[in-house]
XYZ file of C-alpha atoms in Angstrom:
591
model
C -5.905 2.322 -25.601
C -9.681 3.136 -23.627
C -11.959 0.586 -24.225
C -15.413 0.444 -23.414
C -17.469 -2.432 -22.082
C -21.607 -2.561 -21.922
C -21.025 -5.209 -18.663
C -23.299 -8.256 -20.951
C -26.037 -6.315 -20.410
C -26.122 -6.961 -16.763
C -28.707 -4.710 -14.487
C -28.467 -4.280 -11.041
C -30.610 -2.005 -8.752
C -29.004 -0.754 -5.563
C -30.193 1.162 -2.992
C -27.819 4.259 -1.802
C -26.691 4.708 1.372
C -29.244 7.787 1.690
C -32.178 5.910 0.911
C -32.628 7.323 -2.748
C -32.454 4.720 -5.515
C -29.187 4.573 -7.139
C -28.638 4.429 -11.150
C -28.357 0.723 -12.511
C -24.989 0.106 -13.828
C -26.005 -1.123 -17.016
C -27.615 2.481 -17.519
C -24.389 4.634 -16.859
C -22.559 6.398 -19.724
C -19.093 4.418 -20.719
C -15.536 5.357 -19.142
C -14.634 8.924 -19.604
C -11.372 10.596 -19.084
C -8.159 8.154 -18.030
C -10.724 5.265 -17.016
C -10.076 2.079 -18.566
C -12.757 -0.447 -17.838
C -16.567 0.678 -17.879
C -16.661 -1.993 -14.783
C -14.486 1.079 -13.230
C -17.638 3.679 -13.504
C -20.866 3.384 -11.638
C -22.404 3.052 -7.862
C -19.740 2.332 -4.989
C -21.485 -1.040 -3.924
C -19.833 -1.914 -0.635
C -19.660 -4.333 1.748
C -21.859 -2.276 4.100
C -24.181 -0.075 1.302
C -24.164 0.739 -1.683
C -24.019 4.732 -2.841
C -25.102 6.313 -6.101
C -22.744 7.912 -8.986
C -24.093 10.848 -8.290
C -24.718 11.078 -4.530
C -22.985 13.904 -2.651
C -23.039 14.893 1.073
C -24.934 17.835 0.344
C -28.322 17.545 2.598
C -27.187 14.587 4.397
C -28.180 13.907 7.937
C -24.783 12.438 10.466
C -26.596 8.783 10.406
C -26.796 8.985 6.272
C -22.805 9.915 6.558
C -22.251 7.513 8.454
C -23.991 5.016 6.246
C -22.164 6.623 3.390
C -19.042 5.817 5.371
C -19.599 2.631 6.331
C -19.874 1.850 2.481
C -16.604 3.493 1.290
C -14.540 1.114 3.768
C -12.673 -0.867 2.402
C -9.591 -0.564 0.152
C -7.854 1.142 3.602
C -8.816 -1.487 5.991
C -8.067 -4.208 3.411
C -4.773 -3.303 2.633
C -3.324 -2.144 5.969
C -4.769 -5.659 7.491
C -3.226 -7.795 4.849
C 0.158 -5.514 5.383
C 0.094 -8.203 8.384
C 0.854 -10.882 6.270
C 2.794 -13.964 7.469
C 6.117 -12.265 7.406
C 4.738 -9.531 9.539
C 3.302 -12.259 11.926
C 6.796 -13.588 12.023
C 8.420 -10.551 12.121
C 6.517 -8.811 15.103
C 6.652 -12.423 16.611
C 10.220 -12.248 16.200
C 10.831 -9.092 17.731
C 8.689 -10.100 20.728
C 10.268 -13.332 21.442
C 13.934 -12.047 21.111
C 13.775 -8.942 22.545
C 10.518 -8.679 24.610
C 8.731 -5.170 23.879
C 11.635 -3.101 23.965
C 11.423 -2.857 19.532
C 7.603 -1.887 20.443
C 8.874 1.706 19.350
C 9.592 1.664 16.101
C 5.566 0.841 15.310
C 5.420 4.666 16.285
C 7.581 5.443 13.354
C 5.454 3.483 11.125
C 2.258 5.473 11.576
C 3.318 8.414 9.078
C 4.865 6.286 6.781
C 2.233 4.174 6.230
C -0.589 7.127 6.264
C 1.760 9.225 3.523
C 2.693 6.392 1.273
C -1.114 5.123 1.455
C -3.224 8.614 0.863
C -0.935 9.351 -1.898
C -2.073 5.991 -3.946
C -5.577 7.317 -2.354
C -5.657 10.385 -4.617
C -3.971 8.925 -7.579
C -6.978 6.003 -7.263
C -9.897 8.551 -7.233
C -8.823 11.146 -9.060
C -7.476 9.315 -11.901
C -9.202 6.503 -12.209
C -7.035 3.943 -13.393
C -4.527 1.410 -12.056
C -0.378 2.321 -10.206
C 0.726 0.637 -13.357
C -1.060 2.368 -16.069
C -0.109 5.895 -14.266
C 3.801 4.450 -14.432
C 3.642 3.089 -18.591
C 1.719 6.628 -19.337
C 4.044 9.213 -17.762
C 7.436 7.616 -17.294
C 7.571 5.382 -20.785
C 7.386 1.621 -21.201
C 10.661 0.841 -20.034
C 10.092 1.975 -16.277
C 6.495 0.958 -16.809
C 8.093 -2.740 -17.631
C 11.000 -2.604 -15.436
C 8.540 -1.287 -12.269
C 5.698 -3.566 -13.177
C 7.886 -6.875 -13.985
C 9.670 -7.399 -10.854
C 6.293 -6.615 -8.866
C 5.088 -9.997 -10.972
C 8.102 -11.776 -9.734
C 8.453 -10.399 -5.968
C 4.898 -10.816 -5.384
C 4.714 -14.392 -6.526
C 7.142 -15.468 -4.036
C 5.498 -13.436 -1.568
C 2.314 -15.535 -2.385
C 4.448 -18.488 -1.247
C 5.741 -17.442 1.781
C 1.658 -16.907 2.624
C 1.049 -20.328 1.574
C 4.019 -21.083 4.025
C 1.963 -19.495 6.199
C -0.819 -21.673 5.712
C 0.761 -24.783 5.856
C 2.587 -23.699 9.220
C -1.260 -22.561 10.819
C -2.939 -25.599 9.652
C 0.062 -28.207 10.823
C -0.426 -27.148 14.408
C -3.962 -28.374 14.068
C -2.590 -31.442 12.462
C -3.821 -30.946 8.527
C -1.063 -31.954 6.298
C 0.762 -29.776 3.566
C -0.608 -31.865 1.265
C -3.841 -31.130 2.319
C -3.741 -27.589 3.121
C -2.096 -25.689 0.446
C -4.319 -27.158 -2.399
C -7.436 -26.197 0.189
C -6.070 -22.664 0.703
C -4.953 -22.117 -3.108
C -9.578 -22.966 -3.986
C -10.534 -21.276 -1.495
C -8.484 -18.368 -2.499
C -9.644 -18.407 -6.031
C -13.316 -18.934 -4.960
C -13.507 -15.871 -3.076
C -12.955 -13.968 -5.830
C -14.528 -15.557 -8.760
C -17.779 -14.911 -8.058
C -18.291 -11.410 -10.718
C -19.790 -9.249 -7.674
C -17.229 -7.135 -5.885
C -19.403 -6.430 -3.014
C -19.445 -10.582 -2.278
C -15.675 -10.240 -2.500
C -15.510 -7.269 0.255
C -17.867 -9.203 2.301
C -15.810 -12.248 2.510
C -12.471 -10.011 3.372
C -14.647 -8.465 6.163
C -15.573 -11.809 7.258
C -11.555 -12.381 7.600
C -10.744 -9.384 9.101
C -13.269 -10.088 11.147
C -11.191 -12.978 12.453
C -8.308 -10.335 13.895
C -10.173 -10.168 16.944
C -9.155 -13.403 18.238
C -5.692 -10.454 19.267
C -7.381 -9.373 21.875
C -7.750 -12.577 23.844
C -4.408 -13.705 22.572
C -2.729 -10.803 24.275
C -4.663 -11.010 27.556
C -4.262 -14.310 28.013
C -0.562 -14.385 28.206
C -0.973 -11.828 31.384
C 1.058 -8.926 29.460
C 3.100 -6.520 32.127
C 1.094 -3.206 31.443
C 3.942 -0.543 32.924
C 6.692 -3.102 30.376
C 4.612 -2.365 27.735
C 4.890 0.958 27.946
C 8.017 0.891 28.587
C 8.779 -0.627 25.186
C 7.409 2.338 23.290
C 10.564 4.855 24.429
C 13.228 4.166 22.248
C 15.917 1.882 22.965
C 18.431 -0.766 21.423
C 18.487 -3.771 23.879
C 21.847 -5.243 23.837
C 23.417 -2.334 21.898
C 22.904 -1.271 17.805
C 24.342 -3.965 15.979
C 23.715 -5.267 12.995
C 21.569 -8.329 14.062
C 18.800 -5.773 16.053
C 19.822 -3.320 12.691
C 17.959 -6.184 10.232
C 15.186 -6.809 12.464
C 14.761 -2.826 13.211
C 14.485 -2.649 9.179
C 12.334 -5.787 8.745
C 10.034 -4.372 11.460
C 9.824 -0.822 9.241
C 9.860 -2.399 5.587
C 7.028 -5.017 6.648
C 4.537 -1.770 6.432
C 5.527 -0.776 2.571
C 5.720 -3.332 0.185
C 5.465 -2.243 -3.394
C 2.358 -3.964 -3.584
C 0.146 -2.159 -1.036
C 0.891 1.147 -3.832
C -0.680 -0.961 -6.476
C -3.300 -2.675 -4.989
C -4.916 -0.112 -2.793
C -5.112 1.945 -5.740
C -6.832 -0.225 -8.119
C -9.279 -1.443 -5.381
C -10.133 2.364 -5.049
C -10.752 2.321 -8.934
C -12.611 -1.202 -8.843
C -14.720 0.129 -5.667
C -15.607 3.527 -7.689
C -14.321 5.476 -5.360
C -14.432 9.189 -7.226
C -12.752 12.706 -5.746
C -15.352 13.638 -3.614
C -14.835 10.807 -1.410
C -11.658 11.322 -0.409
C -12.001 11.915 2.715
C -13.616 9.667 3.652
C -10.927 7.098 2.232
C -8.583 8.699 4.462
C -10.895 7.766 7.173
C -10.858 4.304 5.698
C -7.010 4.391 6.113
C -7.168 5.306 9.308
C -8.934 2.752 11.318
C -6.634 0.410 8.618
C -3.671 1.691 10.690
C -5.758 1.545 13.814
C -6.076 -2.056 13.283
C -2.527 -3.160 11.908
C -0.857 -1.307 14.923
C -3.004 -3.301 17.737
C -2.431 -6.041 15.800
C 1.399 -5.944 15.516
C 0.999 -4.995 19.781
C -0.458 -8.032 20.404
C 1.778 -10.200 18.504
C 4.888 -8.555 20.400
C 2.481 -9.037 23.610
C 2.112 -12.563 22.755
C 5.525 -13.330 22.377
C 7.264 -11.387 25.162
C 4.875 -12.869 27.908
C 3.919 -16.451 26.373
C 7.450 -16.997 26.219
C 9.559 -14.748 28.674
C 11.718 -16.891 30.987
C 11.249 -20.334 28.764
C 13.902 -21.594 27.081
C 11.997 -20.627 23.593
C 13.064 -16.844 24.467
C 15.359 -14.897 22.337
C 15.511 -18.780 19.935
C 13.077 -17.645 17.144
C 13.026 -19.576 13.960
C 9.691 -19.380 12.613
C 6.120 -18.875 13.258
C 4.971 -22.095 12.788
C 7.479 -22.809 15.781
C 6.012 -19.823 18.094
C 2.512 -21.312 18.004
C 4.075 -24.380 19.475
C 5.970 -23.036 21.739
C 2.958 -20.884 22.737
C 1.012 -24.275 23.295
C 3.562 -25.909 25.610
C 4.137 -22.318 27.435
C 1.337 -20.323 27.649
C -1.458 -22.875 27.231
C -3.211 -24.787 24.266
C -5.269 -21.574 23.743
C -2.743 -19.289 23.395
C -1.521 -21.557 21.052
C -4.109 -21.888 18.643
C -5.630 -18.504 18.786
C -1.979 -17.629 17.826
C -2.065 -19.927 14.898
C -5.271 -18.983 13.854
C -4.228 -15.424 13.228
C -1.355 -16.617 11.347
C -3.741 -18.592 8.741
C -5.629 -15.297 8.690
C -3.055 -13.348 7.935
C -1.522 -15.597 5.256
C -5.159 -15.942 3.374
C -5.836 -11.964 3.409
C -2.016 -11.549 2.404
C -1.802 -14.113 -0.549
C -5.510 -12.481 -1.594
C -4.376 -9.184 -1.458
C -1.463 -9.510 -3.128
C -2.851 -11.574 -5.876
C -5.229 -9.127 -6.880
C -2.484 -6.592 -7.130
C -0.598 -8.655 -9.603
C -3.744 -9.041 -11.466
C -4.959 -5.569 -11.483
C -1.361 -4.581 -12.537
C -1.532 -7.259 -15.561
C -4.950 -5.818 -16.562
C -3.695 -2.225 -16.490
C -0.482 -3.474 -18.566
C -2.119 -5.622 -21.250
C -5.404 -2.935 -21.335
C -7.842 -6.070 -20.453
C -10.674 -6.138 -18.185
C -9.271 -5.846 -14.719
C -12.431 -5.559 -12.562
C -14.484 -7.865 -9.680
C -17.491 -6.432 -11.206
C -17.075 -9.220 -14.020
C -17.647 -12.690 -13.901
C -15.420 -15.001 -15.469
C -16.898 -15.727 -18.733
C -16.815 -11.757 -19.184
C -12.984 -11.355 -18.219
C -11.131 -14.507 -18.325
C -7.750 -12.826 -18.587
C -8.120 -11.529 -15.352
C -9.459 -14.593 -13.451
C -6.316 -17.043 -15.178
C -3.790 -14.713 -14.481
C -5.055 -14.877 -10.607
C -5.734 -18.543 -10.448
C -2.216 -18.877 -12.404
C -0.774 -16.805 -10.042
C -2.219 -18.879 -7.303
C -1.312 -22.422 -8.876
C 2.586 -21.711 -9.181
C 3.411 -20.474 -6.102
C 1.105 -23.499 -4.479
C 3.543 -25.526 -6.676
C 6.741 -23.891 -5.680
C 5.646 -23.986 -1.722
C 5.963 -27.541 -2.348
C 10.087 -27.192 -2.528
C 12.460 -28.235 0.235
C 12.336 -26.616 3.235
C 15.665 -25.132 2.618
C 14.739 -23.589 -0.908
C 11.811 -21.875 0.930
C 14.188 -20.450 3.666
C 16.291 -18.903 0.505
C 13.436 -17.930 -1.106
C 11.707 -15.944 1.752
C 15.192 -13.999 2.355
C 15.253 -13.287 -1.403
C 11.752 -11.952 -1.262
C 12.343 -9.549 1.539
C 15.695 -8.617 -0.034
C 13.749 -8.089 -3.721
C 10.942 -5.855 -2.180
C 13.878 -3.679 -0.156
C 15.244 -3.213 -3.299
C 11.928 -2.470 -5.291
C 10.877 0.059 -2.948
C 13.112 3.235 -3.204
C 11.725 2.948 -6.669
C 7.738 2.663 -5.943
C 8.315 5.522 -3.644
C 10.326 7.916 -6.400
C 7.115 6.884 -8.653
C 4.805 7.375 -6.495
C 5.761 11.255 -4.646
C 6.761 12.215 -8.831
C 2.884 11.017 -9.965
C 1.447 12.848 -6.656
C 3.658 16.011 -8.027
C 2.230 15.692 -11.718
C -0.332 18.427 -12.303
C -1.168 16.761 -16.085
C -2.750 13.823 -13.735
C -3.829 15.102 -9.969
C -4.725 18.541 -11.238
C -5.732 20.337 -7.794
C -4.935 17.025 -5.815
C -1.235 17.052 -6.627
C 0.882 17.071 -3.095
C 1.194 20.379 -1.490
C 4.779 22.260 -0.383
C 4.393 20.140 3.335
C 3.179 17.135 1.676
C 6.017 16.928 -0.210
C 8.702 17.731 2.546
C 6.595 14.785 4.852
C 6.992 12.777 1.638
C 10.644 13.768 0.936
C 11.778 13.104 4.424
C 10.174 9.565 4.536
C 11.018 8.282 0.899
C 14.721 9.348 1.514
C 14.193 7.594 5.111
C 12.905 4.571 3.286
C 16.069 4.843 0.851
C 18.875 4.547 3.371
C 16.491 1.371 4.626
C 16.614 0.124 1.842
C 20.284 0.263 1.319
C 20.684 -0.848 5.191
C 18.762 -4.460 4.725
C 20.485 -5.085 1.458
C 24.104 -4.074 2.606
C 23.358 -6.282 5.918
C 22.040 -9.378 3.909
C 25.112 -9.678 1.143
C 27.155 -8.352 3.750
C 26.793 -10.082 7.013
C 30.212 -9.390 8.070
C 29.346 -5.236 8.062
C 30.219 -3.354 11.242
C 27.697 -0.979 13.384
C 30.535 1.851 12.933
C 29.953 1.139 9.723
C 26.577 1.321 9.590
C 26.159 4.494 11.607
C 28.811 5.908 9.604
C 26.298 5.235 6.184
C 23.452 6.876 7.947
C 25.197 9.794 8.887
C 26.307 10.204 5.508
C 23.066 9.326 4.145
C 21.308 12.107 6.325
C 23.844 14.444 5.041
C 23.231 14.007 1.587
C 19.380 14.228 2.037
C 19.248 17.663 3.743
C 21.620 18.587 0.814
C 19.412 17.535 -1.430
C 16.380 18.380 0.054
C 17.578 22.044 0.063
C 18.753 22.054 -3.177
C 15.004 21.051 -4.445
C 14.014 23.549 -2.319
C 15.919 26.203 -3.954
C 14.998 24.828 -7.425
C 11.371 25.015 -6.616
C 10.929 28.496 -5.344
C 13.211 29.588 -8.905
C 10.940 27.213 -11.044
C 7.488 29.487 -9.259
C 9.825 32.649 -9.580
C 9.829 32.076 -13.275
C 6.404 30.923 -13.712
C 5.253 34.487 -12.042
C 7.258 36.042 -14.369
C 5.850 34.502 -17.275
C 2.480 35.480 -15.796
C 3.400 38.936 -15.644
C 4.867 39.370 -19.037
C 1.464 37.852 -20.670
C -0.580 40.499 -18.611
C 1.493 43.589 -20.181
C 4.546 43.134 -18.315
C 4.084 43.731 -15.081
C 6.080 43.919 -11.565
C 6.144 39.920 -11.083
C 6.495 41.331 -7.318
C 3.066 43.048 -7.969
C 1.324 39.256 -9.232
C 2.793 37.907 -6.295
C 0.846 40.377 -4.287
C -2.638 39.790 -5.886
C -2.597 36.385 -5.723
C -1.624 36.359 -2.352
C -4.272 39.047 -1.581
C -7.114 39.034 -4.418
C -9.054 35.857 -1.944
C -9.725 35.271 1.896
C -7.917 32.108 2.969
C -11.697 30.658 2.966
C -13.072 31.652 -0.427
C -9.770 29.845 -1.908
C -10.136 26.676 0.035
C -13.999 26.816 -0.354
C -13.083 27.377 -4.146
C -10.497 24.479 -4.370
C -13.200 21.696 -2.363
C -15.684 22.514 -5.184
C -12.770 22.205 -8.232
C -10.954 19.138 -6.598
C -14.769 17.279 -5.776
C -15.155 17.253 -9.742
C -11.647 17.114 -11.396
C -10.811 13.817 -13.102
C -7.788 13.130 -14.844
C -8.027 13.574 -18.388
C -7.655 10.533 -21.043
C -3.916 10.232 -20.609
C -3.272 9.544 -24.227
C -4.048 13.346 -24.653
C -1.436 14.422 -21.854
C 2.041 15.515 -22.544
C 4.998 13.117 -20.823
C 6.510 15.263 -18.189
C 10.303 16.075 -19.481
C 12.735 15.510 -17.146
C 14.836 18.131 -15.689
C 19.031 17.389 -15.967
C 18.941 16.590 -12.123
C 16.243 13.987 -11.996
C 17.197 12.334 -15.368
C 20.691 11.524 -13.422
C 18.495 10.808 -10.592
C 16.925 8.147 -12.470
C 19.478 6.915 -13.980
C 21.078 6.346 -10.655
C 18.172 4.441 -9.344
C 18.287 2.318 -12.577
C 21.610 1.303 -11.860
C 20.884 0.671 -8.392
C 18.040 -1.515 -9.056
C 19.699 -3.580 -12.201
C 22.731 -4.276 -9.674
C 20.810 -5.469 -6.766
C 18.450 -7.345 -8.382
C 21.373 -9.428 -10.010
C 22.563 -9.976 -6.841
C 20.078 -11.241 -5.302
C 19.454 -13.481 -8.304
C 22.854 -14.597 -7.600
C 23.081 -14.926 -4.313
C 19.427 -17.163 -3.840
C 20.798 -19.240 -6.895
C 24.438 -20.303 -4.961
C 22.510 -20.636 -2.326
C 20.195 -23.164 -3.587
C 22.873 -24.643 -5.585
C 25.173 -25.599 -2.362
């Protein structure tokens, strides 16, 4: 369902990041391969440069890779900053507040989770060219791609009202009304992106993130404790594991991989341009992402535990509307509003973010332009669905205060529940060799992977089991993760196993189409026919080129016995706990 798009005509001259003259986009050949929307082929035209289709590093001098850096940056830093949306601010303020720094440890944990999760989506966004959702309705079918793709419209529409929450809770401590400050927020939003010119869109996102700095003085200024700081980063469970520290342990974790960060990160890849052979330097992207999030989420902690150590706000959090007060009548009117002011940042870089994921999904569902590169007249699909996206949850952050407490808790329920399954998706596209080709995840990628999905799974089941079940026991808790780590090394083996039969048999095959020979003897040559370097020297220049191919020419993966009860499982997991949080928000709202 390809469709090609001339972009009205438009012409645009850039100049690369090496100095050469890059090719107008009106002059590049249409979409080849999986790519959708012709908007989705051209120059990367960044925030910081622009570079040509067909630059490469070849020749470069370090200041023109730098340059060429500086203009792939983006999709990384974007979507690990607005991972600190206004739940995280509450969450890490939360943490801080209750329990001082001593929860500052489990940010270690979230370093490989969030660089695994994220690279994956990296690969699957360059190589293939087209949107998380497409990948999901082209290899899995369109019930998963419906099921997947139609409670990310739902969950991420509520979590666009907990960031207009947010908003309102930043902009009442500098006395704007609701009334006032949603509506501004919910323009504002929609004018940042309307424009038709991605690289005005980057800029203003860069002008936000910008903002995060104000962290910096927010932590000092509270006169932070530097040997109880690092202190906090060696494990411990202050007061004893119970379920209360359990939930916030989990919210902590969960706030750094929503279902959302999978989807948009990879379609702002595709929108930027962003081909194979700058992959790594989209890792590099991710990296000072994670750089940023983690000294953000430090200095919210930081805040908390010193602005509000020994008042009688300590270990009495409620929301984060309420710690910038507090902060203002115990750390100082500064303190106060610089902690405010990251809150409104956070909520507008959130609610943006996770807009434009909904929207890219949509465009990749309904096969309609899905790009920043047009302006509205030339994709008006696109530009409603965002600015309907925008309008209802304004609407809906209108409800009483008590609907919005439900609906928050549903939200972070939903997306614990969602998540298992983005993760399955995600490591099974990242394992498809029909779609990455050379890029598909390695033996230790996959373990990494393995390890942290199945980590992410027993969360998962943790912060659902401890919100419908409030009454659950840490015996009984530790008694699920025990059992849960059981099954997972089981498992993990038995894949193992599975996977060195399934090459076994492939080597065979080889040797029986070469005149039967000793599969021992294949196993040899390819082991020994290249020097470690001529294969990886080989494997740069294949993977630098290799595109996924139109995906309406690919064969659907069949599912072995084992993963189609796998996925079954998961189905039944998901229908149940979806209905029960339907339920449960409903009685709620009801009483």
């Amino acid at each position: 369902m390809a469709f090609f798009a001339n972009g009205s005509g438009r012409r645009t001259s850039t100049v690369a990041a090496s100095g050469a003259t890059a090719t107008p986009p009106g002059d590049t050949a249409g979409p080849t391969g999986a790519v959708m929307d012709s908007a989705h082929v051209g120059d990367i035209v960044g925030a910081f440069g622009s570079i040509g289709r067909h630059d490469t590093l070849e020749g470069r001098s370090r200041l023109q890779r730098f340059r060429m850096l500086l203009a792939i940056i983006g999709p990384g830093l974007i979507v690990m900053v607005g991972d600190n949306d206004a739940g995280g601010v509450a969450t890490y303020a939360q943490a801080g507040q209750n329990y001082g720094m001593a929860l500052a440890w489990t940010l270690i944990l979230l370093i490989p989770v969030l660089y695994v999760n994220q690279e994956m989506v990296v690969r699957l966004g360059a190589v293939a060219g087209v949107g998380h959702a497409r990948l999901i309705f082209d290899r899995f079918g369109k019930f998963w791609g419906a099921f997947s793709v139609g409670d990310l419209f739902v969950v991420n529409a509520l979590t666009i009202v907990t960031e207009f929450i947010g908003v309102s809770m930043a902009l009442s401590y500098f006395g704007l009304p609701k009334e006032v400050a949603v509506p501004l927020a919910a323009v504002g939003l929609f004018a940042m992106v309307a424009g038709g010119s991605f690289q005005r869109w980057e800029r203003f996102l860069f002008g936000l993130i910008a903002l995060n700095i104000v962290m910096f003085p927010l932590a000092f200024l509270v006169h932070p404790n530097r040997s109880q700081v690092a202190h906090g980063f060696v494990p411990s469970f202050p007061g004893g594991l119970n379920s209360t520290l359990l939930l916030l342990i989990v919210a902590i974790v969960g706030t750094t991989v929503a279902p959302w960060q999978l989807f948009f990160q990879q379609s702002n890849i595709v929108d930027k341009r962003i081909t194979p052979r700058w992959i790594r330097y989209e890792r590099i992207d991710l990296w000072v992402g994670i750089v940023v999030v983690m000294a953000g989420a430090v200095a919210i902690m930081t805040a908390t535990t010193f602005g509000l150590g020994g008042t009688v706000a300590a270990g009495n959090f409620t929301d984060a509307g309420a710690v910038a007060r507090a902060l203002h009548d115990h750390a100082g009117p500064t303190v106060g509003a610089l902690f405010a002011l990251l809150l409104l940042d956070a909520s507008l870089i959130g609610a943006n973010a996770v807009g434009l994921a909904t929207t890219y999904a949509l465009g990749d569902t309904l096969g309609k332009r899905h790009s920043l590169h047009w302006k509205i007249s030339e994709a008006p699909a696109f530009y409603a669905g965002y600015a309907a996206l925008l309008a209802l949850a304004a609407a809906v952050s209108f409800s009483p205060d008590h609907v919005l407490g439900l609906l928050t808790q549903g939200v972070q329920a939903l997306a614990g529940v969602l998540l298992p399954s983005a993760t399955v998706f995600l490591v099974l596209l990242c394992n498809d060799k029909a779609v990455l080709g050379p890029w598909v995840n390695t033996v230790r990628q996959n373990i990494v992977a393995g390890v942290i999905v199945w980590s992410l799974v027993l969360l998962s089941l943790a912060l659902t089991a401890a919100t419908f079940f409030p009454g659950i026991t840490t015996a009984n808790l530790e008694l699920g993760f025990g059992g849960g780590v059981l099954v997972g090394v089981l498992g993990g083996a038995g894949m193992l196993i599975a996977w060195q039969r399934g090459r076994r048999r492939e080597t065979e095959r080889t040797a029986k189409e070469f005149g039967n020979l000793d599969p021992d003897q294949v196993e040899e040559l390819e082991a020994t026919r290249l020097t470690r370097d001529e294969r990886r020297a080989i494997l740069r220049a294949d993977r630098d080129t290799w595109r996924t191919p139109a995906l309406d020419t690919l064969e659907r993966p069949a599912f072995s016995p084992g993963r189609t009860a796998g996925m079954l499982a998961l189905r039944g997991y998901l229908l149940v706990a979806v209905i029960l949080v339907g339920v449960k928000v409903v009685e709620a709202i009801g009483s």
